[in-house]
Structure formats: structure tokens, C-alpha cells
XYZ file of C-alpha atoms in Angstrom:
787
model
C 169.509 142.847 100.459
C 168.062 139.334 100.025
C 165.512 140.288 102.742
C 164.430 143.366 100.995
C 164.148 141.352 97.697
C 162.120 138.708 99.400
C 159.653 141.276 100.833
C 159.020 142.768 97.386
C 156.375 140.113 96.188
C 154.479 140.460 99.366
C 154.408 144.229 99.197
C 153.221 144.042 95.784
C 150.473 141.596 96.560
C 149.395 143.862 99.374
C 149.342 146.815 97.219
C 147.312 145.100 94.655
C 144.792 143.983 97.384
C 144.473 147.478 98.630
C 144.190 149.076 95.198
C 141.398 146.594 94.241
C 139.715 147.347 97.547
C 140.033 151.081 96.769
C 138.597 150.703 93.285
C 135.709 148.766 94.657
C 134.824 151.422 97.223
C 135.138 154.092 94.637
C 132.837 152.422 92.237
C 130.178 151.527 94.745
C 130.373 155.090 96.006
C 130.144 156.532 92.570
C 127.203 154.334 91.728
C 125.229 155.282 94.819
C 126.128 158.928 94.432
C 125.133 158.903 90.839
C 121.680 157.548 91.536
C 121.158 159.940 94.655
C 122.241 162.796 92.651
C 119.804 162.048 89.850
C 116.992 161.494 92.151
C 117.692 164.648 94.055
C 117.980 166.638 90.807
C 114.598 165.274 89.729
C 112.982 166.085 93.047
C 114.382 169.585 93.114
C 113.518 169.947 89.572
C 109.844 169.068 90.394
C 109.736 172.062 92.784
C 110.871 174.479 90.158
C 109.223 173.027 87.031
C 106.822 170.533 85.820
C 108.173 167.175 84.476
C 106.310 165.044 81.917
C 107.459 161.464 81.131
C 106.941 160.622 77.412
C 107.176 157.106 76.238
C 107.144 155.730 72.676
C 108.894 153.256 70.321
C 110.674 153.740 67.141
C 109.645 150.688 65.028
C 110.381 150.740 61.327
C 111.211 154.480 61.493
C 114.334 153.735 63.602
C 116.650 156.581 64.349
C 114.840 158.892 62.060
C 111.454 158.573 63.883
C 113.352 158.772 67.219
C 114.964 162.005 66.204
C 111.552 163.581 64.820
C 110.044 162.841 68.257
C 112.985 164.331 70.033
C 112.958 167.385 67.904
C 109.190 167.873 68.416
C 109.616 167.547 72.164
C 112.618 170.080 72.134
C 110.493 172.643 70.369
C 107.489 172.126 72.848
C 109.909 172.796 75.824
C 111.304 175.946 74.222
C 107.759 177.306 73.987
C 106.908 176.078 77.495
C 110.156 176.688 79.586
C 108.443 175.705 82.854
C 107.922 172.041 81.593
C 110.658 169.502 81.557
C 110.327 166.272 79.522
C 111.882 162.983 80.143
C 111.630 160.802 77.018
C 111.819 156.944 77.121
C 112.278 155.099 73.793
C 111.809 151.363 74.270
C 113.015 150.535 70.910
C 110.445 147.978 69.357
C 106.880 147.816 69.928
C 107.030 144.262 71.408
C 109.222 145.330 74.364
C 107.334 148.636 74.674
C 104.211 147.111 76.097
C 106.158 144.981 78.570
C 107.812 148.164 79.871
C 104.709 150.030 79.821
C 102.839 147.307 81.735
C 105.640 147.197 84.400
C 105.649 150.965 85.022
C 101.824 150.926 85.368
C 101.926 148.125 87.811
C 104.356 150.034 89.991
C 102.212 153.131 89.974
C 104.677 155.049 87.778
C 102.939 155.269 84.492
C 104.322 157.708 81.910
C 102.235 160.854 81.408
C 101.892 160.585 77.630
C 102.576 157.451 75.584
C 101.993 155.527 72.357
C 98.850 153.366 72.377
C 98.143 150.614 69.867
C 94.467 150.246 68.944
C 94.777 146.352 69.248
C 95.938 146.863 72.910
C 93.401 149.359 73.944
C 90.784 147.173 75.768
C 92.800 145.951 78.653
C 94.137 149.500 79.504
C 90.650 150.949 79.426
C 89.214 148.196 81.736
C 92.230 148.687 84.054
C 91.352 152.397 84.283
C 94.906 153.574 83.065
C 93.859 155.935 80.372
C 92.354 159.396 80.388
C 89.460 160.385 78.125
C 90.477 162.582 75.177
C 87.043 163.861 74.022
C 87.731 167.172 75.474
C 90.970 167.696 73.852
C 89.582 166.782 70.375
C 86.539 168.960 70.668
C 85.632 170.395 67.377
C 88.859 169.272 65.652
C 87.515 165.703 65.640
C 86.336 166.473 61.992
C 89.960 167.033 60.843
C 90.756 163.386 61.456
C 89.786 160.282 59.369
C 86.728 158.975 61.193
C 87.951 155.362 61.093
C 91.031 156.318 63.054
C 88.897 158.060 65.812
C 86.573 155.112 66.057
C 89.435 152.809 66.611
C 90.181 154.546 69.959
C 86.537 154.569 71.177
C 85.894 151.809 73.731
C 83.334 151.316 76.371
C 85.099 148.727 78.317
C 83.796 145.775 76.329
C 83.903 146.583 72.695
C 85.561 148.964 70.151
C 83.801 151.784 68.418
C 81.560 152.751 71.186
C 82.087 155.086 74.338
C 84.644 157.678 75.057
C 87.853 158.418 73.127
C 91.024 157.103 74.735
C 93.662 158.334 72.268
C 94.410 160.864 69.679
C 95.543 159.051 66.529
C 98.867 160.134 65.297
C 98.971 158.227 62.160
C 97.562 155.038 60.487
C 97.936 152.820 57.308
C 95.818 150.683 55.082
C 97.492 147.627 53.582
C 98.224 146.104 50.111
C 100.934 144.561 48.247
C 104.490 145.944 47.364
C 105.602 144.617 44.059
C 108.859 144.254 42.043
C 108.289 145.877 38.832
C 111.308 144.325 37.310
C 110.171 140.864 37.896
C 106.624 141.594 36.773
C 108.176 142.909 33.462
C 110.318 139.831 33.042
C 107.317 137.593 33.624
C 105.167 139.572 31.063
C 102.774 140.613 33.768
C 101.119 144.050 33.792
C 101.403 146.181 36.888
C 98.308 145.871 39.133
C 95.391 148.281 38.454
C 93.253 149.987 41.006
C 90.552 147.461 40.430
C 92.668 144.295 40.350
C 91.104 141.117 41.764
C 92.465 138.042 43.743
C 92.509 136.173 40.460
C 94.704 138.958 38.968
C 96.884 138.693 41.917
C 97.461 134.783 41.901
C 97.932 134.633 38.064
C 100.631 137.320 38.300
C 102.311 135.418 41.315
C 102.314 132.257 39.422
C 103.851 133.972 36.516
C 106.665 135.378 38.524
C 107.018 131.923 40.284
C 107.907 130.323 37.102
C 110.920 132.569 36.634
C 114.206 130.698 37.596
C 115.011 131.123 41.230
C 112.022 133.454 41.993
C 108.908 133.122 44.208
C 105.500 134.659 43.362
C 104.628 136.310 46.581
C 104.736 136.450 50.303
C 101.399 136.350 51.888
C 101.363 136.982 55.521
C 98.387 135.553 57.571
C 98.308 137.664 60.643
C 94.860 137.643 62.383
C 93.889 141.095 61.495
C 95.178 140.591 57.867
C 93.071 137.530 57.547
C 89.947 139.627 58.616
C 90.652 142.071 55.756
C 91.034 139.179 53.292
C 87.730 137.690 54.469
C 85.928 141.093 54.310
C 87.022 141.290 50.641
C 85.050 138.227 49.995
C 81.973 139.576 51.723
C 82.295 137.466 54.934
C 83.636 137.508 58.416
C 84.508 135.312 61.418
C 81.438 135.905 63.404
C 78.138 137.758 63.857
C 78.503 141.493 64.661
C 78.158 140.764 68.433
C 80.402 137.685 68.396
C 77.505 135.695 69.725
C 78.076 132.964 67.008
C 81.332 132.077 65.192
C 80.925 131.433 61.467
C 84.398 130.062 60.995
C 83.130 126.670 59.759
C 80.669 128.173 57.224
C 81.347 127.465 53.635
C 81.646 131.281 52.866
C 84.563 131.366 55.364
C 86.143 128.114 54.595
C 86.287 128.560 50.845
C 88.493 131.746 50.726
C 90.739 130.228 53.518
C 91.064 126.878 51.732
C 91.915 128.715 48.396
C 94.851 130.673 50.349
C 96.116 127.307 51.790
C 96.152 125.654 48.412
C 97.992 128.654 46.807
C 100.853 128.011 49.275
C 100.988 124.332 49.719
C 99.560 122.801 46.470
C 101.576 124.933 44.075
C 105.260 125.277 43.701
C 106.851 128.668 43.737
C 103.511 130.560 43.974
C 103.571 131.614 47.647
C 106.779 131.655 49.835
C 107.030 128.971 52.479
C 107.434 130.495 56.004
C 110.970 130.628 57.486
C 111.003 130.870 61.402
C 112.713 133.819 62.687
C 112.934 135.535 59.292
C 110.996 138.862 58.864
C 108.536 138.112 55.845
C 108.933 141.733 54.737
C 112.780 141.339 54.438
C 112.339 138.627 51.771
C 111.242 141.411 49.279
C 114.732 142.817 49.558
C 116.397 139.801 47.864
C 114.945 140.943 44.579
C 113.601 137.420 43.876
C 110.023 137.983 45.272
C 107.233 139.352 43.079
C 104.817 140.570 45.614
C 105.212 141.181 49.471
C 102.205 141.788 51.790
C 99.688 142.508 52.771
C 101.682 145.124 54.451
C 101.170 148.867 55.318
C 103.297 151.921 55.307
C 105.580 150.921 58.145
C 107.914 149.105 55.839
C 108.521 151.885 53.384
C 111.554 153.391 55.097
C 113.337 149.924 54.850
C 112.132 149.454 51.295
C 113.507 152.897 50.270
C 117.036 151.665 51.110
C 116.640 149.231 48.064
C 119.412 150.322 45.533
C 118.384 152.079 42.246
C 117.651 149.816 39.232
C 120.766 148.881 37.186
C 123.027 148.763 40.581
C 123.993 145.569 42.237
C 120.812 144.279 44.168
C 118.596 147.061 42.953
C 115.263 147.094 41.318
C 112.165 149.235 40.857
C 109.281 148.674 43.182
C 105.809 150.167 43.906
C 102.522 149.606 45.909
C 99.149 148.258 44.964
C 95.970 148.203 47.089
C 94.505 145.017 48.498
C 92.826 143.153 45.581
C 89.148 142.948 45.691
C 86.892 139.685 45.811
C 83.313 139.995 45.795
C 83.801 143.572 47.120
C 86.393 146.204 47.780
C 87.673 146.213 51.315
C 90.678 146.936 53.404
C 91.987 146.754 56.876
C 93.323 149.615 58.860
C 95.849 149.652 61.631
C 96.517 152.902 63.670
C 98.558 154.224 66.715
C 97.648 157.116 68.966
C 99.100 159.322 71.766
C 97.322 158.569 75.029
C 97.420 160.041 78.420
C 97.745 158.441 81.802
C 94.676 158.746 84.032
C 96.890 159.234 87.047
C 99.028 161.961 85.625
C 99.818 164.647 88.064
C 99.743 167.323 85.270
C 96.653 166.663 83.122
C 96.485 170.121 81.415
C 100.190 170.067 80.650
C 99.977 166.460 79.268
C 96.820 167.258 77.210
C 98.703 170.267 75.714
C 101.639 168.094 74.855
C 99.333 165.454 73.173
C 97.834 168.399 71.135
C 101.318 169.383 70.133
C 102.289 165.951 69.033
C 99.174 165.395 67.067
C 99.335 168.727 65.348
C 99.278 169.037 61.528
C 102.987 170.337 61.289
C 104.131 167.238 63.436
C 102.115 164.822 61.434
C 103.493 166.329 58.144
C 107.132 165.852 59.428
C 106.537 162.240 60.034
C 104.681 161.734 56.693
C 107.974 162.734 55.062
C 109.625 159.668 56.686
C 107.082 157.447 54.859
C 106.394 155.363 57.894
C 102.595 155.910 58.134
C 99.745 158.115 56.721
C 98.937 161.114 58.749
C 95.695 160.806 60.650
C 94.743 164.475 59.927
C 93.123 164.701 56.481
C 94.752 167.869 55.422
C 98.237 166.376 56.183
C 97.656 163.184 54.381
C 96.191 164.983 51.291
C 99.204 167.306 51.114
C 102.472 167.119 49.439
C 104.352 165.773 52.703
C 102.734 162.396 52.051
C 101.864 162.350 48.333
C 105.194 162.627 46.672
C 105.353 161.028 43.089
C 109.070 161.593 43.063
C 109.939 158.801 45.576
C 108.799 155.209 45.969
C 106.128 154.114 46.456
C 104.942 156.294 43.579
C 101.193 155.455 43.910
C 100.631 157.077 47.311
C 96.979 157.474 46.440
C 96.544 153.746 46.581
C 96.778 154.038 50.386
C 94.284 156.904 50.574
C 91.695 155.768 48.129
C 90.947 152.758 50.018
C 90.447 154.543 53.412
C 86.563 154.811 52.661
C 86.169 151.039 52.489
C 88.870 150.266 55.201
C 87.769 149.112 58.827
C 89.673 148.382 61.976
C 89.696 144.775 63.061
C 87.723 144.556 66.219
C 87.705 141.484 68.461
C 85.731 140.039 71.333
C 86.391 141.151 74.833
C 89.161 138.624 75.210
C 92.719 139.524 74.384
C 93.710 135.818 73.695
C 91.160 135.545 70.830
C 93.131 136.945 67.904
C 96.279 135.157 68.922
C 94.523 131.760 69.292
C 92.672 132.477 65.879
C 96.014 133.106 64.201
C 97.515 130.052 65.807
C 94.780 127.783 64.769
C 94.787 129.234 61.229
C 98.428 128.837 60.719
C 98.178 125.201 61.438
C 96.713 124.949 58.024
C 97.685 128.220 56.204
C 101.328 128.255 57.193
C 102.058 124.497 58.044
C 99.745 122.864 55.485
C 97.425 120.924 57.810
C 93.766 120.330 57.557
C 91.698 123.448 57.569
C 88.697 121.626 58.795
C 90.675 120.379 61.843
C 92.031 123.832 62.465
C 88.634 125.658 62.330
C 87.040 123.006 64.492
C 89.913 123.078 67.055
C 89.462 126.930 67.204
C 85.790 126.561 67.796
C 86.320 124.031 70.608
C 88.957 126.353 72.167
C 86.464 129.293 72.176
C 83.663 127.199 73.691
C 86.022 126.119 76.554
C 87.289 129.677 76.966
C 83.704 130.893 77.531
C 82.910 128.267 80.104
C 86.107 128.989 82.083
C 85.468 129.804 85.908
C 87.732 132.853 85.379
C 85.065 134.787 83.325
C 82.856 135.531 86.300
C 83.293 138.681 88.310
C 85.288 138.212 91.520
C 85.560 140.346 94.828
C 88.820 142.313 95.394
C 91.378 140.877 97.494
C 91.524 142.127 101.073
C 95.159 143.131 101.186
C 94.952 144.281 104.834
C 93.992 140.719 105.912
C 96.734 139.260 103.672
C 99.357 141.521 105.389
C 98.134 140.509 108.845
C 98.401 136.911 107.995
C 101.841 137.307 106.534
C 102.935 139.154 109.725
C 101.480 136.399 111.954
C 103.368 133.789 110.018
C 106.706 135.694 110.390
C 106.037 136.124 114.196
C 105.110 132.423 114.571
C 108.287 131.508 112.695
C 110.372 133.781 114.890
C 108.888 132.275 118.141
C 109.591 128.723 116.942
C 113.252 129.674 116.181
C 113.380 131.330 119.723
C 111.932 128.253 121.285
C 114.363 126.027 119.493
C 117.321 128.178 120.480
C 116.219 128.142 124.198
C 115.944 124.294 124.098
C 119.452 123.808 122.690
C 120.928 126.555 125.209
C 124.438 126.794 123.683
C 127.346 127.927 126.119
C 128.252 131.688 126.325
C 131.003 131.540 123.908
C 128.811 129.581 121.480
C 126.053 132.186 121.726
C 128.616 134.915 121.125
C 129.760 133.191 117.926
C 125.887 132.715 116.847
C 125.346 136.452 117.339
C 128.390 137.481 115.327
C 127.375 134.953 112.660
C 123.869 136.308 112.484
C 125.188 139.914 112.512
C 127.627 139.242 109.565
C 125.071 137.308 107.510
C 122.268 139.873 108.230
C 122.891 141.880 104.985
C 122.233 138.573 102.894
C 119.293 137.604 105.156
C 117.611 141.078 104.830
C 118.295 141.052 101.148
C 116.948 137.494 100.717
C 113.817 138.354 102.628
C 113.077 141.564 100.769
C 114.022 140.534 97.178
C 113.468 136.706 97.188
C 111.208 135.608 100.055
C 108.644 138.429 99.889
C 108.237 138.245 96.029
C 107.696 134.415 96.322
C 105.002 134.762 99.036
C 103.332 137.635 97.006
C 103.336 135.407 93.847
C 101.489 132.764 95.975
C 98.812 135.383 96.870
C 98.672 136.457 93.245
C 98.188 132.902 92.155
C 94.883 133.027 93.802
C 93.825 136.378 91.876
C 92.986 137.596 88.545
C 95.434 140.490 88.618
C 96.207 141.701 85.232
C 99.524 143.292 85.839
C 98.535 146.699 84.492
C 96.865 148.294 87.414
C 98.424 148.357 91.002
C 97.748 145.338 93.398
C 94.653 146.738 94.860
C 92.792 146.095 91.517
C 93.341 142.322 91.797
C 90.273 140.091 92.392
C 90.154 136.947 94.605
C 89.558 133.870 92.439
C 90.606 131.323 94.919
C 91.528 128.040 93.050
C 90.017 129.254 89.823
C 93.301 129.752 88.060
C 94.450 126.250 88.949
C 90.980 124.843 87.800
C 91.236 126.488 84.493
C 94.927 125.355 84.079
C 94.090 121.741 84.668
C 90.786 121.463 82.927
C 90.350 124.224 80.426
C 93.859 125.206 79.236
C 95.054 123.050 76.346
C 98.187 125.246 76.008
C 99.346 124.248 79.610
C 99.388 120.554 78.652
C 101.029 121.249 75.356
C 103.799 123.281 76.816
C 104.329 120.777 79.576
C 104.603 118.030 76.929
C 107.136 120.124 75.081
C 109.219 120.839 78.125
C 109.197 117.200 79.442
C 110.231 115.966 75.980
C 113.073 118.399 76.042
C 114.241 117.287 79.507
C 114.281 113.527 78.543
C 116.369 114.445 75.556
C 118.610 117.242 76.727
C 119.548 116.059 80.129
C 121.124 112.649 79.384
C 122.535 113.747 76.105
C 124.127 116.907 77.596
C 125.438 115.052 80.682
C 126.988 112.430 78.519
C 128.692 114.949 76.248
C 129.922 117.060 79.346
C 131.462 113.937 80.952
C 133.179 112.752 77.776
C 134.461 116.269 77.299
C 135.847 116.363 80.806
C 137.540 113.001 80.352
C 139.250 114.167 77.100
C 140.347 117.472 78.550
C 141.593 116.065 81.778
C 144.761 114.938 79.945
C 147.996 116.739 81.037
C 149.003 117.655 77.537
C 150.455 121.000 76.345
C 147.900 123.525 75.220
C 145.003 121.739 77.005
C 144.144 124.876 78.930
C 143.273 126.580 75.704
C 140.957 123.878 74.698
C 139.219 123.850 78.113
C 138.596 127.699 77.753
C 137.315 127.079 74.199
C 135.008 124.387 75.405
C 133.671 126.571 78.383
C 133.319 129.843 76.503
C 130.080 129.194 74.721
C 128.271 128.579 77.972
C 128.883 132.355 79.005
C 127.983 133.907 75.710
C 124.855 136.028 75.255
C 121.793 133.836 74.735
C 120.102 136.112 72.284
C 123.221 136.133 69.953
C 123.616 132.465 70.194
C 120.007 131.793 69.375
C 120.137 133.912 66.212
C 123.251 132.112 65.135
C 121.522 128.690 65.693
C 118.344 129.845 63.946
C 120.430 130.269 60.705
C 121.908 126.794 61.305
C 118.511 125.058 61.614
C 117.036 126.872 58.656
C 115.814 124.693 55.805
C 118.518 125.852 53.645
C 120.878 126.413 56.561
C 124.354 124.973 57.372
C 123.166 121.899 59.213
C 120.824 120.720 56.372
C 123.520 121.570 53.781
C 125.811 119.002 55.548
C 123.121 116.432 55.972
C 121.642 116.478 52.548
C 124.254 114.516 50.685
C 124.510 111.941 53.449
C 120.638 111.366 53.645
C 120.486 111.555 49.879
C 122.337 108.191 49.783
C 119.410 106.434 51.438
C 116.834 108.489 49.592
C 115.954 110.706 52.497
C 115.999 114.501 52.874
C 116.834 116.687 55.834
C 113.978 117.868 58.034
C 112.419 121.342 58.095
C 113.219 121.803 61.827
C 111.029 124.506 62.924
C 108.228 124.415 60.267
C 106.332 121.479 58.725
C 108.529 118.957 60.562
C 108.430 120.782 64.034
C 106.109 118.081 65.507
C 109.032 115.534 65.217
C 112.187 117.661 65.027
C 111.467 120.988 66.826
C 112.206 119.881 70.414
C 115.245 117.670 69.368
C 116.667 120.671 67.520
C 116.658 122.585 70.836
C 118.198 119.645 72.439
C 120.962 119.584 70.065
C 121.395 123.305 70.468
C 121.807 122.769 74.267
C 125.028 120.871 73.693
C 126.526 124.286 72.906
C 126.081 125.150 76.638
C 127.491 122.014 78.256
C 130.864 123.774 79.207
C 129.706 124.733 82.799
C 128.833 120.990 83.566
C 132.111 119.927 81.821
C 134.158 122.113 84.183
C 132.474 120.476 87.221
C 133.177 117.087 85.903
C 136.859 118.083 85.335
C 137.078 119.108 88.886
C 135.538 115.909 89.958
C 137.987 113.792 87.871
C 141.006 115.687 89.499
C 139.769 114.660 92.798
C 139.775 110.952 92.232
C 142.863 109.326 93.864
C 145.391 108.100 91.293
C 146.158 105.054 93.650
C 142.839 103.555 92.558
C 143.769 103.563 88.828
C 147.224 102.243 89.711
C 145.662 99.457 91.739
C 143.237 98.579 88.826
C 146.169 98.651 86.277
C 147.994 96.047 88.509
C 144.899 93.938 88.299
C 145.101 94.206 84.529
C 141.868 96.294 84.187
C 141.683 98.106 81.034
C 140.654 101.815 80.386
C 137.006 100.934 79.625
C 136.761 98.856 82.750
C 138.555 101.551 84.817
C 136.121 104.057 83.644
C 132.910 102.129 84.562
C 134.276 100.648 87.847
C 136.276 103.633 89.198
C 135.577 106.854 87.446
C 131.709 106.555 87.258
C 131.273 105.358 91.072
C 133.656 108.132 92.150
C 131.949 110.775 90.323
C 128.509 109.788 91.688
C 128.065 112.957 93.898
C 129.242 115.173 90.872
C 126.904 113.481 88.584
C 124.040 113.826 90.839
C 124.589 117.543 91.332
C 125.040 118.165 87.565
C 122.088 115.997 86.753
C 119.743 117.921 89.175
C 120.894 121.310 88.002
C 120.480 120.229 84.410
C 116.866 119.090 85.108
C 116.148 122.441 86.928
C 117.683 124.435 84.074
C 115.909 122.334 81.249
C 112.524 123.143 82.815
C 113.444 126.808 82.392
C 114.121 127.099 78.633
C 112.994 130.553 77.630
C 115.632 132.548 75.654
C 116.087 130.113 72.730
C 112.349 129.478 72.140
C 111.455 133.265 72.596
C 114.058 134.370 69.998
C 113.954 131.549 67.558
C 110.288 130.478 67.102
C 108.158 132.375 69.684
C 106.458 128.935 70.452
C 105.362 128.344 66.836
C 104.240 126.644 64.831
C 101.104 125.340 66.521
C 102.606 125.541 70.097
C 105.024 122.682 69.134
C 107.988 124.760 70.597
C 106.169 126.619 73.238
C 108.105 125.706 76.388
C 106.444 125.888 79.861
C 108.452 129.192 80.886
C 107.554 130.816 77.433
C 104.018 130.061 78.197
C 104.199 131.759 81.535
C 105.809 134.895 79.846
C 102.919 134.906 77.191
C 100.257 134.794 79.859
C 101.922 137.427 82.113
C 103.047 140.104 79.472
C 101.188 139.259 76.167
C 97.696 138.527 77.738
C 97.989 140.555 80.912
C 97.088 137.651 83.101
C 99.754 137.975 85.934
C 97.720 136.005 88.432
C 97.349 133.176 85.982
C 101.003 133.167 85.252
C 101.772 133.063 89.054
C 99.615 130.070 89.299
C 101.453 128.384 86.379
C 104.818 129.349 88.139
C 103.757 127.623 91.299
C 102.679 124.444 89.430
C 106.276 124.462 87.908
C 107.806 125.032 91.232
C 106.027 121.932 92.714
C 106.817 119.769 89.727
C 110.569 120.619 89.863
C 110.645 120.203 93.706
C 108.999 116.754 93.437
C 111.124 115.618 90.630
C 114.231 116.817 92.475
C 113.125 114.860 95.588
C 112.469 111.786 93.598
C 115.941 111.953 91.978
C 117.511 112.480 95.395
C 115.709 109.598 96.889
C 116.453 107.325 94.090
C 120.197 108.174 94.097
C 120.971 106.936 97.687
C 121.562 103.336 96.402
C 123.834 104.458 93.620
C 125.794 107.524 94.670
C 128.970 106.868 96.646
C 129.861 109.384 99.280
C 133.258 108.754 100.644
C 132.867 110.466 103.887
C 129.733 108.562 104.761
C 131.108 105.166 104.200
């Protein structure tokens, strides 16, 4: 009986092992079977029917817009039973273009997809879009002309050449206003002819109310263009040959806007990083919000009715006039891939999705204005029973509205916005901002990358890579023949290579090959939209531009190095101190170790949003600091706004302490490996705890400290998620870390070759720094096995 009982734990252990193995086999088999079945079904389905891939985003319409698109596609399939549609909804528009770019680079572009007018140029130049002139034909007169002109492009400028998309909707912009606050402030509602003077006087009146702010005025690049148009001026001449940004006609309106925000209290809201400006209107303490278009209406229609908690009455007013009436227009179209296998069916689907019934259905959602004139002028859009009640304010300005065109350089609007926000958002000198933008544009036009370059000869590149692999194999073979191991050793080696071959093959295909390919791309101007055969050879042009023409590179490098200098020592000291405290053998210590380690495995996005609220000007941290700093006459910093130059990077360094749990666990393991006899001998010699720590603990932890330090340095150079979520690199690039800059170049500006060059510079910097640390550590790190 005792023997039977003694075998029970072993049987249970073996049963558990076999059960886990069986579960693993079942899961892996199911995963492969599911993918194979899906692909087989898709291939078989291709033979029996036509499959079209449709890609879109939901944006402000959320689930309602998603359902409207799905219903429209379902009805299309009912009328075309030989066509199957696979729909992809990327969620928000920001991630949409990243996914679209990736699919196009892989040669798997969707057949029909959304296209933003502001992103049109790179896709036209990459040859990814099909011309839509034939589809529109005689029906072109049924659309607002300005929406059609937005999708004309000749490869260099907007408004000329073929049509590359059929506009599905559009919007003009203006200000949403809180009618209740205007009534409390004794201000009349805006009239159709109201001016900028009327606007600012109304905002000042609301700003004088207790706890209220006059207006939120966004300064997005295309909105600033509309603002300048209303004053009868613009950034440059019509052909962009000369910038006029330093002219008095431009400086005057911009300086007036800057003074409204920074020279007056309560008139214009101060920016809050990570906070959607449109959401501030929902608090009921903001008089005006804008200039915004229709995209925000579905959100604002969720505002409770007047008289209920949090409720108030609101409406919309067109953009105020200055020296003339003007407005700016934004629009989105359905476009078609130039590489679609089913052009006729895709064109028929675009015709269906942009039909008048479909536009009227979307108009009821309130998200945008239908691009078809009849649909926009009908009851589906103009509904006086639901807010905003003044729908005609959107339509009456269409005649004076323009689409903001830009030079043939996708970086221009972003850089313009960045420099303007140095003054308009952060309160800096407008003269310095405009002069800095002019200098950037001059350097940009002198860049060696603006010239035409020959295509990369991929056949030659492949031959060189094969030759290198063969040469490397021959070197290994000669080395193996020189060592000439015995028969048994050769047998062990063969089995070792055989067993490790899955990893070696995976490493070669998914690590080594992409690394080598990125080296080739670093010498190219590949845009990441087309396939690799569209890449041109620029040689060392990318590196020359980075080192001599790219101010953002040096700024991002300074930000990252500053972060490394702060975060690495502070993080390692905290991790070590935490390990020392948690190494005590006290009851419940396991719980505290788990609690310390848990934050390091939490999702980075959620943690970043949490810390964004902590570091707000009125957030938790400043609330705690304010009474303490008030004793010495100081105030807490505005971490990510006006004080970002001093406190932006230190804020990220403080946030990194949240993630020291992994390093702490490694230090804890190292502490457990130190022989207790050393401490006993030191106690006999009357050495106190502090002396034992510096004379025994620190030297014995030398290898662990070196490992943690190197890993921390490498990790600190790769900060991305926090900056991407919390600040986006703003303001003024003061939080634009190096890896975030790589992402911006690759996926925002479509310069994948340039981003590859940046990545290789980072690799070299980290490698050299690691080698320097390794070299310098030889005199200070104690390795017990080598002494």
C-alpha cells in the first residue's frame, strides 16, 4: 500500500506533463488547420466567385458608421451574388494609413478603400491608384466642384490632372458654441456675417464667467491656412516658389492669434497634451470650440439635454470673416487600387458606395456633408429638429471654401504646424518660429534626396547576398576541417546543428534577412507604398541628409541621450534598492515582490494614458507638489507643454521607474547568489550594514549590474510607446525620441529608406556604446570563475 501511495505523485506529475503536451499539440494543430482552411476557402472561393477587399475607417462615426458601411456592402452583395466582399475596418484614421501602406508594400492592396485628400500625392506618385474619370463621366456635375478638385492630382500638385477618387463626403469648418454660456455672458449668438472681432469679444465675455474659458482654437496646419485666407493672405505664392510667412500681412493675423491665447487670461484654452481639443466642449465650461467640421457632431449629439446634469444647448456658426469671407474644406473619397484584379467590379462597387441613397444614409449620422449636391440639400442632412440646428451654415460657405493644397513634399504641412505651435501653442516668439520654418524649407530644398535616382538593381543585390552566404559557408567549412574533431564529436555536432536547425532557419528568414534588406534600403529612397522594385538608389544620400540637413535627427538624438543619462542610473539605483529591501525573508514578502514586478508586464498603452493624467498641469502629481513648492514661492511645472524643454524628458525618466520590476528581479536573484559566509566574516570584523553593502554586495553584484546596465541602455534608446501615446513628440520636438522619429519618417512621411538609414545609425551607436561599457567594465566587474 505504501509503495502504491508513493507512486501517486509521480503518476500525477507524468499525467500533467502528458496533458500539457497534448493540449499544446492540439492548439498548434488547430491554429495551423484554421489558417490553412481559411486560405483554402479563399482560394476555392476565388474560383467560384469574385472577391473584393474593401478597407475603411470608422472615425467619429464609430460603430454607427461601421454598420452603415456593412449594410451597404451586404445590399451590394445581394444584388451581385457572384461577388464576395471582405471588409477591413482599421478603426481610427491614423492606424488606417499605416496598415494601407503595409498592404501596398506587400503587393496586397485592397481593391477599394478610403483616401484622404491630404494623403493623395504620395499614393499617386507611387502609382497605386486607378483613375476615376471614366466612372464619374457625366455625373461629375452632381458633386460639389471643390470636392472633385481635391482629388485631381498630376503627380506634383493638387487640382490638376486625372481624378483619383470619388468623394463620399466633405465638411467645411466653423465654431460650435454653448448657447447657455453665451446667454449667461450676455452675448448674442453669432450671425452669418460675424467677424473675428465679434468672435474674440464673445470669447472674452465667456472667459470672465467663473470657471469658464472663452474658446478652444485649434492651430492645425490646414486650419491656419483657412484663418489666413479669411484675412486675404496666404503662406506663399501660388506656385510655392516664394514663402510669404515673414510678410507683415501673414505675421499680423498670426501674432493676434498668439496674443489671444497667451497675453489674455481665460480667452483661449491652453493646450493639454493627450487631450482631444474637441472633448473640452463636453465639460459645459467652454464657450466656443473649433474650428471643427461635421466629424464631431455624433459626439456632441450625446450631450444631455438642457436642464439635465451636464446638459446644455449648443449650435454651430461658420468661420468668422476677416477682410473677406473664406473657409477651408476637408474631404474623403473612395479610391480604387491600380493593381486590382477586378477593375470593373471594383468600379461598380465605388459607384454603389458613392450613390445618392448611400450618402443620404451617412448624412443622417451627422458625420459629414454629402458630396452629392442633391443629397446635401435634402432633408437627410438639413434637419432643424436635431442639433446643430443651423445646418445651412455648413453649406452656405461652400462657395468660398477651398481645399488646403501643399507643395510636393509631405513633410511641409507637419513642419509648418510644428514651427507655428512653438509660438501659437507654447507662447514662444513668432518671429523666431517663422524664421526657423523658412530656414528648414531652404535646407529641405537643397537636400541631395530631391534629385532623381536610378532604380536599384535587385538582381545584382541578390547575387551579392548569395555570394556572401556562400563565402561564409566556405569559411565555416574550412574552419571545421582545420579543427578536425573526432568521430564522436562530429556526430554530436551534426545532431546539435540538426536540433538547432529550426531556430537557425527561423533566425535567417525572419531576422538576418530583414536586417540585410534594411541595409540595402538604407541606400535607397523607397517610400514603403510601392513594392521594392520602385526603390531608387541614393547611395549615401540618406546619411548625408541625416547628418547635414536634418535638424530633427539631432533634436531626437539629444532628447534620447538626455533620457538615457537620467533614466539608466536612476532606474538601476531604484531597482537595486528595491531588491535589497525585498530580499528579506519576512512573511508576505512574495506578495510585495509580485506587486513590484507586475507593472513591468502591463500594457504600455494603458500605462501611458494613466501617466498622462498624472503629469497634467492639474493632475495628481502637481496637486501633491503644489502645497510643498508653495512654501518656497514656486509652482509645479507644466511638464509636457510650456515647461517641456526642462521637464519633458525628466517626466519620462520618472515614469520609467514604474518599469524597474524586471531589473529588480534580476538583482534579487544576484543577491541570493552571494555566499552568506562573506557577510558572516564581515560581521566578525565589525563591518556595519553600509560597509558590507559597498564592500561585499556591490562587488559581488558586478556582473549582474553590468548586464542590467547594458540592457537598460539598449532599452532606453528604444523608447517609443510612451512618447507616441502621450505627446507624439510635441511640443517643438522636445519629446521626440529617436525611435519615434524613425516611425514618423517611415509611416507618416513615407520615407522607409530614410528610416532604415536612421535605424542603422542607431544600431551603430548602441553597439559602440555597449562595447565601450564592456571595455570599461573589465577593471571594475568581479567574475568569480575567472579569478
